[in-house]
Amino acid sequence: MSNGEFVKLVCADDLLDKNEIEKETGVMILNPSVNLVESDTRLIDINGKKQDLLKGTINRDLLKEKK
C-alpha cells in the first residue's frame, strides 16, 4: 500500500527516462486539478535495441507554470 502524495505505476519490465518522475510530478504540482499523467512508451526488442516510440496524449499548456 502506498502512502505518498504521488503514486507511479512501474511494471517489472519498465524503464524510466532520466528525469521522468520529475517531469510527471512537476505537471501535477503546477496543476493541482490534474489527477493523472502518462508518459510516452518506447518499445525495446529482446536485444535491448530501441524500437518505436508510442506517443502519449499531452496538453503542453499544462507544462507551463501558472502565473
Short mmCIF file of C-alpha atoms in Angstrom, two decimals:
data_model
loop_
_atom_site.label_atom_id
_atom_site.label_comp_id
_atom_site.label_asym_id
_atom_site.label_seq_id
_atom_site.Cartn_x
_atom_site.Cartn_y
_atom_site.Cartn_z
CA MET A 1 0.00 0.00 0.00
CA SER A 2 1.25 3.44 -0.90
CA ASN A 3 1.08 6.36 1.49
CA GLY A 4 2.87 9.04 -0.53
CA GLU A 5 1.50 12.14 -2.18
CA PHE A 6 2.01 10.63 -5.65
CA VAL A 7 1.97 7.06 -6.98
CA LYS A 8 3.88 5.90 -10.09
CA LEU A 9 2.93 2.54 -11.58
CA VAL A 10 6.09 0.84 -12.82
CA CYS A 11 5.80 -2.70 -14.16
CA ALA A 12 8.62 -5.22 -13.78
CA ASP A 13 9.92 -4.71 -17.32
CA ASP A 14 9.59 -0.91 -17.41
CA LEU A 15 12.50 1.51 -17.74
CA LEU A 16 12.12 5.20 -16.94
CA ASP A 17 13.88 8.09 -18.67
CA LYS A 18 16.36 10.01 -16.53
CA ASN A 19 14.00 12.81 -15.44
CA GLU A 20 10.63 11.11 -15.90
CA ILE A 21 9.50 11.31 -12.26
CA GLU A 22 10.45 15.00 -12.03
CA LYS A 23 8.57 15.82 -15.25
CA GLU A 24 5.41 13.98 -14.24
CA THR A 25 5.26 15.29 -10.68
CA GLY A 26 6.11 18.79 -11.92
CA VAL A 27 2.96 18.83 -14.05
CA MET A 28 0.87 17.73 -11.10
CA ILE A 29 2.43 20.23 -8.68
CA LEU A 30 1.89 23.13 -11.10
CA ASN A 31 -1.65 21.98 -11.89
CA PRO A 32 -3.36 20.71 -8.70
CA SER A 33 -6.54 19.84 -10.64
CA VAL A 34 -4.60 17.20 -12.63
CA ASN A 35 -5.19 13.71 -11.22
CA LEU A 36 -3.28 11.53 -13.69
CA VAL A 37 -0.30 11.90 -16.02
CA GLU A 38 1.11 9.48 -18.56
CA SER A 39 4.34 9.19 -20.46
CA ASP A 40 5.35 8.02 -23.91
CA THR A 41 6.22 4.35 -24.37
CA ARG A 42 9.43 3.29 -26.08
CA LEU A 43 9.45 -0.32 -27.25
CA ILE A 44 12.71 -2.20 -26.81
CA ASP A 45 13.42 -5.52 -28.53
CA ILE A 46 14.78 -8.65 -26.88
CA ASN A 47 18.36 -7.49 -27.67
CA GLY A 48 17.86 -4.13 -25.94
CA LYS A 49 17.60 -2.16 -29.21
CA LYS A 50 15.17 0.77 -29.04
CA GLN A 51 12.21 0.41 -31.39
CA ASP A 52 9.11 2.51 -32.00
CA LEU A 53 8.00 5.35 -29.74
CA LEU A 54 4.30 5.32 -28.89
CA LYS A 55 3.35 8.92 -28.11
CA GLY A 56 1.00 9.64 -25.25
CA THR A 57 -1.56 12.39 -25.39
CA ILE A 58 -0.25 15.56 -23.81
CA ASN A 59 -1.59 19.01 -23.20
CA ARG A 60 1.62 21.08 -23.49
CA ASP A 61 -0.12 24.02 -21.79
CA LEU A 62 -0.02 22.05 -18.54
CA LEU A 63 3.79 22.11 -18.63
CA LYS A 64 3.82 25.90 -18.35
CA GLU A 65 3.91 27.44 -14.90
CA LYS A 66 0.69 29.19 -13.94
CA LYS A 67 1.01 32.89 -13.17
#
